[in-house]
Short mmCIF file of C-alpha atoms in Angstrom, two decimals:
data_model
loop_
_atom_site.label_atom_id
_atom_site.label_comp_id
_atom_site.label_asym_id
_atom_site.label_seq_id
_atom_site.Cartn_x
_atom_site.Cartn_y
_atom_site.Cartn_z
CA UNK A 1 37.27 -20.73 58.94
CA UNK A 2 36.53 -23.63 61.21
CA UNK A 3 38.90 -26.52 60.46
CA UNK A 4 37.57 -29.10 62.94
CA UNK A 5 38.28 -32.66 61.74
CA UNK A 6 40.51 -31.18 59.03
CA UNK A 7 41.54 -33.48 56.22
CA UNK A 8 45.07 -32.54 55.16
CA UNK A 9 45.88 -32.89 51.47
CA UNK A 10 48.69 -35.40 50.90
CA UNK A 11 48.54 -35.34 47.11
CA UNK A 12 46.23 -34.12 44.39
CA UNK A 13 45.67 -35.58 40.94
CA UNK A 14 43.95 -33.66 38.14
CA UNK A 15 41.41 -35.81 36.28
CA UNK A 16 39.70 -33.35 33.97
CA UNK A 17 39.85 -29.67 33.09
CA UNK A 18 36.65 -28.64 31.39
CA UNK A 19 34.73 -25.65 30.13
CA UNK A 20 32.80 -25.26 33.40
CA UNK A 21 34.10 -27.83 35.88
CA UNK A 22 37.41 -29.37 36.82
CA UNK A 23 37.69 -32.74 38.53
CA UNK A 24 40.49 -33.88 40.82
CA UNK A 25 41.18 -36.61 43.34
CA UNK A 26 42.89 -35.67 46.58
CA UNK A 27 44.55 -38.15 48.88
CA UNK A 28 43.87 -36.90 52.40
CA UNK A 29 45.03 -37.60 55.93
CA UNK A 30 42.01 -38.12 58.21
CA UNK A 31 41.81 -36.89 61.83
CA UNK A 32 42.70 -40.42 63.04
CA UNK A 33 45.90 -40.44 60.95
CA UNK A 34 44.58 -42.84 58.31
CA UNK A 35 44.38 -41.88 54.66
CA UNK A 36 41.45 -41.76 52.25
CA UNK A 37 40.65 -40.24 48.88
CA UNK A 38 38.19 -37.47 48.01
CA UNK A 39 36.69 -36.90 44.57
CA UNK A 40 36.32 -33.16 44.05
CA UNK A 41 34.49 -31.10 41.45
CA UNK A 42 35.69 -27.51 41.11
CA UNK A 43 33.08 -25.00 39.96
CA UNK A 44 33.50 -21.22 39.56
CA UNK A 45 30.48 -20.42 41.73
CA UNK A 46 27.24 -18.80 40.69
CA UNK A 47 24.53 -16.32 41.56
CA UNK A 48 20.79 -16.85 41.81
CA UNK A 49 18.41 -13.92 41.58
CA UNK A 50 14.96 -13.80 43.20
CA UNK A 51 13.22 -11.11 41.09
CA UNK A 52 10.00 -9.89 42.70
CA UNK A 53 7.60 -7.74 40.67
CA UNK A 54 5.56 -4.82 42.04
CA UNK A 55 2.58 -7.17 42.43
CA UNK A 56 4.64 -9.76 44.35
CA UNK A 57 5.19 -12.22 41.53
CA UNK A 58 8.39 -14.21 41.14
CA UNK A 59 10.14 -14.12 37.76
CA UNK A 60 11.28 -17.61 36.81
CA UNK A 61 12.68 -19.32 33.74
CA UNK A 62 11.90 -22.75 32.37
CA UNK A 63 14.87 -24.49 30.80
CA UNK A 64 16.15 -27.94 29.88
CA UNK A 65 18.71 -29.33 32.29
CA UNK A 66 20.74 -32.02 30.59
CA UNK A 67 22.01 -33.64 33.83
CA UNK A 68 18.39 -34.25 34.88
CA UNK A 69 17.18 -35.01 31.29
CA UNK A 70 14.15 -32.77 31.80
CA UNK A 71 13.16 -29.13 31.90
CA UNK A 72 12.56 -27.43 35.21
CA UNK A 73 11.43 -24.02 36.42
CA UNK A 74 14.13 -22.02 38.22
CA UNK A 75 15.01 -18.57 39.39
CA UNK A 76 17.40 -16.77 37.01
CA UNK A 77 20.98 -17.81 37.71
CA UNK A 78 24.41 -17.93 36.18
CA UNK A 79 28.04 -18.63 36.73
CA UNK A 80 30.65 -16.12 37.91
CA UNK A 81 33.17 -15.09 35.28
CA UNK A 82 36.80 -15.23 36.50
CA UNK A 83 37.39 -12.41 38.98
CA UNK A 84 33.85 -11.11 38.71
CA UNK A 85 32.06 -9.81 41.80
CA UNK A 86 28.81 -11.72 42.47
CA UNK A 87 26.85 -8.44 42.49
CA UNK A 88 28.01 -7.81 38.91
CA UNK A 89 27.10 -11.33 37.83
CA UNK A 90 23.65 -10.87 39.38
CA UNK A 91 22.95 -7.70 37.38
CA UNK A 92 24.23 -9.31 34.16
CA UNK A 93 22.33 -12.59 34.52
CA UNK A 94 19.07 -10.87 35.46
CA UNK A 95 19.34 -8.78 32.29
CA UNK A 96 20.36 -11.68 30.03
CA UNK A 97 17.78 -14.17 31.26
CA UNK A 98 14.81 -11.86 31.85
CA UNK A 99 15.41 -8.50 30.14
CA UNK A 100 14.82 -6.79 33.47
CA UNK A 101 16.96 -4.42 35.46
CA UNK A 102 16.41 -3.83 39.18
CA UNK A 103 16.78 -0.65 41.21
CA UNK A 104 17.14 -2.67 44.38
CA UNK A 105 19.33 -5.74 44.91
CA UNK A 106 19.45 -7.18 48.43
CA UNK A 107 21.90 -9.92 49.39
CA UNK A 108 20.03 -12.83 50.95
CA UNK A 109 22.33 -15.79 51.57
CA UNK A 110 25.13 -17.86 50.06
CA UNK A 111 24.48 -21.58 49.76
CA UNK A 112 26.85 -24.49 49.15
CA UNK A 113 24.95 -26.83 46.85
CA UNK A 114 26.83 -30.15 47.14
CA UNK A 115 29.44 -29.90 49.90
CA UNK A 116 30.18 -33.63 49.73
CA UNK A 117 31.77 -33.51 46.29
CA UNK A 118 31.74 -29.96 44.86
CA UNK A 119 32.86 -26.50 45.92
CA UNK A 120 30.00 -24.75 44.12
CA UNK A 121 28.40 -21.91 46.04
CA UNK A 122 25.45 -19.80 44.89
CA UNK A 123 25.09 -16.22 46.08
CA UNK A 124 21.39 -15.37 46.32
CA UNK A 125 20.00 -11.86 45.81
CA UNK A 126 16.50 -10.42 45.99
CA UNK A 127 15.86 -8.06 43.04
CA UNK A 128 13.05 -5.52 43.43
CA UNK A 129 11.86 -2.30 41.76
CA UNK A 130 12.22 -4.02 38.39
CA UNK A 131 12.21 -2.16 35.07
CA UNK A 132 12.33 -3.23 31.43
CA UNK A 133 15.68 -2.86 29.68
CA UNK A 134 15.08 -1.65 26.13
CA UNK A 135 17.74 -3.66 24.36
CA UNK A 136 18.88 -6.25 26.88
CA UNK A 137 22.07 -8.28 26.45
CA UNK A 138 21.14 -11.68 25.12
CA UNK A 139 21.67 -15.20 26.41
CA UNK A 140 24.66 -17.37 25.63
CA UNK A 141 24.01 -19.03 22.28
CA UNK A 142 23.47 -22.46 23.86
CA UNK A 143 20.84 -21.21 26.34
CA UNK A 144 17.09 -21.47 25.73
CA UNK A 145 14.72 -20.30 28.41
CA UNK A 146 11.05 -19.37 28.73
CA UNK A 147 10.16 -16.54 31.06
CA UNK A 148 7.23 -16.58 33.49
CA UNK A 149 5.95 -14.40 36.33
CA UNK A 150 4.25 -16.56 38.96
CA UNK A 151 2.36 -15.88 42.18
CA UNK A 152 3.32 -17.56 45.45
CA UNK A 153 0.30 -19.83 44.99
CA UNK A 154 1.47 -20.85 41.51
CA UNK A 155 5.00 -21.41 42.86
CA UNK A 156 3.60 -23.71 45.57
CA UNK A 157 1.71 -25.65 42.89
CA UNK A 158 4.93 -26.00 40.86
CA UNK A 159 6.71 -27.36 43.93
CA UNK A 160 3.86 -29.79 44.53
CA UNK A 161 3.91 -31.11 40.95
CA UNK A 162 7.72 -31.16 40.68
CA UNK A 163 8.22 -28.47 38.05
CA UNK A 164 10.14 -26.49 40.70
CA UNK A 165 12.55 -28.67 42.65
CA UNK A 166 16.06 -27.30 42.49
CA UNK A 167 17.45 -26.15 45.83
CA UNK A 168 17.90 -22.44 45.08
CA UNK A 169 14.36 -22.09 43.72
CA UNK A 170 12.85 -24.00 46.66
CA UNK A 171 14.66 -21.52 48.93
CA UNK A 172 13.26 -18.63 46.85
CA UNK A 173 9.71 -19.91 47.28
CA UNK A 174 10.21 -20.44 51.03
CA UNK A 175 11.52 -16.86 51.18
CA UNK A 176 8.36 -15.60 49.42
CA UNK A 177 6.21 -17.56 51.88
CA UNK A 178 7.92 -15.84 54.79
CA UNK A 179 8.30 -12.33 53.42
CA UNK A 180 5.43 -11.55 51.02
CA UNK A 181 1.97 -11.30 52.51
CA UNK B 1 8.53 -35.34 32.41
CA UNK B 2 8.57 -32.00 30.69
CA UNK B 3 11.04 -32.04 27.78
CA UNK B 4 10.67 -28.44 26.57
CA UNK B 5 13.86 -27.22 24.86
CA UNK B 6 15.12 -30.82 24.94
CA UNK B 7 18.80 -31.36 24.21
CA UNK B 8 19.16 -34.65 22.35
CA UNK B 9 22.29 -36.68 23.08
CA UNK B 10 24.41 -37.15 19.95
CA UNK B 11 27.32 -38.88 21.68
CA UNK B 12 28.59 -39.47 25.17
CA UNK B 13 32.18 -39.84 26.37
CA UNK B 14 33.07 -41.25 29.78
CA UNK B 15 35.79 -39.21 31.51
CA UNK B 16 35.99 -40.75 34.95
CA UNK B 17 34.36 -43.54 36.94
CA UNK B 18 34.93 -43.00 40.64
CA UNK B 19 33.95 -44.23 44.05
CA UNK B 20 31.09 -41.73 44.37
CA UNK B 21 30.83 -39.77 41.13
CA UNK B 22 31.16 -40.45 37.41
CA UNK B 23 31.96 -37.73 34.91
CA UNK B 24 31.01 -37.71 31.24
CA UNK B 25 30.78 -35.25 28.38
CA UNK B 26 27.73 -35.38 26.14
CA UNK B 27 27.55 -33.80 22.72
CA UNK B 28 24.00 -32.50 22.37
CA UNK B 29 21.73 -31.12 19.71
CA UNK B 30 20.17 -27.84 20.83
CA UNK B 31 16.57 -26.78 20.07
CA UNK B 32 17.88 -24.59 17.21
CA UNK B 33 19.65 -27.56 15.59
CA UNK B 34 23.15 -26.47 16.56
CA UNK B 35 25.38 -28.65 18.70
CA UNK B 36 27.08 -28.03 22.01
CA UNK B 37 28.73 -30.05 24.78
CA UNK B 38 27.58 -30.64 28.35
CA UNK B 39 29.85 -31.68 31.22
CA UNK B 40 27.89 -34.00 33.48
CA UNK B 41 28.57 -35.37 36.96
CA UNK B 42 26.61 -38.52 37.85
CA UNK B 43 25.83 -38.98 41.54
CA UNK B 44 23.80 -41.79 43.16
CA UNK B 45 21.48 -39.36 44.99
CA UNK B 46 21.16 -38.84 48.71
CA UNK B 47 18.83 -38.26 51.60
CA UNK B 48 18.82 -35.47 54.16
CA UNK B 49 17.06 -35.93 57.50
CA UNK B 50 15.60 -33.08 59.57
CA UNK B 51 15.50 -34.64 63.06
CA UNK B 52 13.36 -32.63 65.47
CA UNK B 53 13.51 -33.41 69.21
CA UNK B 54 10.51 -33.30 71.58
CA UNK B 55 11.59 -29.79 72.66
CA UNK B 56 11.79 -28.58 69.04
CA UNK B 57 15.56 -28.72 68.63
CA UNK B 58 17.22 -29.67 65.34
CA UNK B 59 19.85 -32.41 65.45
CA UNK B 60 22.83 -31.40 63.31
CA UNK B 61 26.35 -32.65 62.69
CA UNK B 62 29.53 -30.68 62.26
CA UNK B 63 31.95 -32.19 59.77
CA UNK B 64 34.88 -31.29 57.55
CA UNK B 65 33.98 -30.88 53.90
CA UNK B 66 37.05 -31.29 51.75
CA UNK B 67 35.60 -29.55 48.65
CA UNK B 68 35.03 -26.41 50.75
CA UNK B 69 38.25 -26.86 52.83
CA UNK B 70 36.34 -26.12 56.03
CA UNK B 71 33.95 -27.71 58.48
CA UNK B 72 30.28 -26.84 58.37
CA UNK B 73 27.15 -27.68 60.34
CA UNK B 74 24.61 -29.77 58.42
CA UNK B 75 21.57 -31.93 58.87
CA UNK B 76 22.39 -35.66 58.84
CA UNK B 77 22.61 -36.94 55.27
CA UNK B 78 24.02 -39.71 53.20
CA UNK B 79 24.17 -41.29 49.80
CA UNK B 80 21.80 -43.94 48.47
CA UNK B 81 23.29 -47.40 48.09
CA UNK B 82 22.56 -49.00 44.68
CA UNK B 83 18.89 -49.97 44.50
CA UNK B 84 18.15 -48.68 48.00
CA UNK B 85 14.85 -46.92 48.72
CA UNK B 86 15.39 -43.39 50.07
CA UNK B 87 13.26 -44.20 53.13
CA UNK B 88 15.69 -46.99 54.02
CA UNK B 89 18.71 -44.74 53.52
CA UNK B 90 17.09 -42.13 55.76
CA UNK B 91 16.62 -44.60 58.65
CA UNK B 92 20.18 -45.91 58.24
CA UNK B 93 21.89 -42.52 58.01
CA UNK B 94 19.95 -41.10 60.97
CA UNK B 95 21.12 -44.06 63.07
CA UNK B 96 24.73 -43.96 61.86
CA UNK B 97 25.24 -40.22 62.17
CA UNK B 98 23.22 -39.51 65.33
CA UNK B 99 22.48 -42.78 67.17
CA UNK B 100 18.78 -41.91 67.01
CA UNK B 101 15.83 -43.78 65.64
CA UNK B 102 12.56 -42.07 64.80
CA UNK B 103 8.99 -43.33 65.17
CA UNK B 104 7.80 -40.81 62.62
CA UNK B 105 9.39 -40.03 59.24
CA UNK B 106 7.55 -37.54 57.01
CA UNK B 107 8.62 -36.91 53.42
CA UNK B 108 9.16 -33.19 52.86
CA UNK B 109 10.63 -32.51 49.43
CA UNK B 110 13.20 -33.69 46.90
CA UNK B 111 15.74 -31.11 45.77
CA UNK B 112 18.13 -31.06 42.82
CA UNK B 113 21.31 -29.50 44.15
CA UNK B 114 23.24 -28.48 41.01
CA UNK B 115 21.03 -28.98 37.95
CA UNK B 116 23.53 -27.20 35.70
CA UNK B 117 26.19 -29.89 35.93
CA UNK B 118 25.09 -32.75 38.23
CA UNK B 119 22.11 -35.11 38.53
CA UNK B 120 22.32 -35.25 42.34
CA UNK B 121 18.98 -35.11 44.11
CA UNK B 122 18.45 -35.10 47.88
CA UNK B 123 15.25 -36.55 49.35
CA UNK B 124 14.40 -34.65 52.53
CA UNK B 125 12.55 -36.20 55.47
CA UNK B 126 11.37 -34.82 58.80
CA UNK B 127 12.16 -37.28 61.63
CA UNK B 128 10.17 -36.92 64.85
CA UNK B 129 9.41 -38.97 67.99
CA UNK B 130 13.13 -39.70 68.30
CA UNK B 131 14.54 -42.41 70.58
CA UNK B 132 18.07 -43.53 71.48
CA UNK B 133 19.30 -46.68 69.77
CA UNK B 134 21.29 -48.73 72.29
CA UNK B 135 24.03 -49.98 70.00
CA UNK B 136 23.74 -47.91 66.84
CA UNK B 137 25.45 -48.83 63.59
CA UNK B 138 28.60 -46.75 63.28
CA UNK B 139 29.81 -44.30 60.67
CA UNK B 140 31.89 -45.18 57.66
CA UNK B 141 35.51 -45.34 58.76
CA UNK B 142 36.42 -42.11 56.93
CA UNK B 143 33.60 -40.08 58.52
CA UNK B 144 34.11 -37.86 61.57
CA UNK B 145 31.20 -35.82 62.86
CA UNK B 146 30.23 -33.97 66.02
CA UNK B 147 26.59 -34.07 67.08
CA UNK B 148 24.62 -31.05 68.32
CA UNK B 149 20.98 -30.27 69.15
CA UNK B 150 20.21 -26.64 68.37
CA UNK B 151 17.22 -24.36 68.82
CA UNK B 152 15.78 -22.39 65.93
CA UNK B 153 17.43 -19.30 67.42
CA UNK B 154 20.82 -21.03 67.45
CA UNK B 155 20.26 -22.25 63.90
CA UNK B 156 19.53 -18.68 62.78
CA UNK B 157 22.77 -17.55 64.44
CA UNK B 158 24.68 -20.29 62.63
CA UNK B 159 23.22 -19.12 59.31
CA UNK B 160 24.18 -15.54 60.15
CA UNK B 161 27.80 -16.45 60.99
CA UNK B 162 28.17 -18.92 58.10
CA UNK B 163 28.56 -22.15 60.07
CA UNK B 164 25.33 -23.32 58.41
CA UNK B 165 25.29 -22.57 54.69
CA UNK B 166 24.66 -25.69 52.68
CA UNK B 167 21.40 -25.72 50.73
CA UNK B 168 19.66 -28.67 52.44
CA UNK B 169 20.37 -27.29 55.93
CA UNK B 170 19.23 -23.78 54.99
CA UNK B 171 15.97 -25.38 53.79
CA UNK B 172 15.73 -27.28 57.11
CA UNK B 173 16.07 -24.05 59.10
CA UNK B 174 13.50 -22.30 56.89
CA UNK B 175 11.17 -25.27 57.50
CA UNK B 176 11.65 -24.90 61.28
CA UNK B 177 10.89 -21.17 61.00
CA UNK B 178 7.59 -21.96 59.27
CA UNK B 179 6.49 -25.01 61.20
CA UNK B 180 7.74 -24.84 64.80
CA UNK B 181 6.22 -22.14 66.94
#
């Protein structure tokens, strides 16, 4: 890994250990020798799945996002369990959130969502050759989502009117624009 | 705003008030009447600028990102000051991080980076008709960045080898792919 302008950790103070995130403050030595502090959110990482149907529709879910105090339309996604391979998470979350399996998963890209304050990365996969799972595993009991299959045109409309605006789903729609004709 | 599956706040507990982020835990009432908790990171929001030179290069900065413990290549970006309009932040951050002004700013898109746990949004702007500012405002004293102007081909290479992988910069490169020929 490139360590240019590395900030060496002088000390680290735990602030919060939560169900999903941990928060800590590191005192760091800057490249010029001075010190500063960095507020850091630790997140287990996640996957996002871009499920494309045989007729080139994108499967999305509408759900309430408490941090934004509104519901938004997103690609299916979910957090990595400890030690879990992202490919396994992708299969599990696709099933739980949509009831679909996929015969073809293709790795697209890993994105860092908020490199200024969080270590969260999302591994993105394209899921194709979808099939219905007869008795799919269900969502976590505090998850409520509504499933939709949308065309590229409908996705563009949802970007224009703000229903789609999270980074991973914007990337999914840009991917459709470039790859589905 | 769409409030489908709304989670009503029953109580809210402040965990941490920091320099950049605040952390709180909300107890919420779910659509089925049960209760759950949500860990929430409050962030002031940010802008990202996609500066395009006359010969269609993208201006990027390499910087160390403590949460990721590595340096990455990103579009210029920065946080909103309290009450500041994003357009103003965009002009300021472009000057501070690159020494460039732009005669043409075009709003592209606002993205939510981590809707599962944070309210951070990034307002993205295209900056064109760039010019050198003679004595540009300088960076914050704990910021160290290296400036580069890269072609689309070089940007694609940087995505392939992982030097570029944060969400806003991936979106910038996808935008170049679609709009610069």
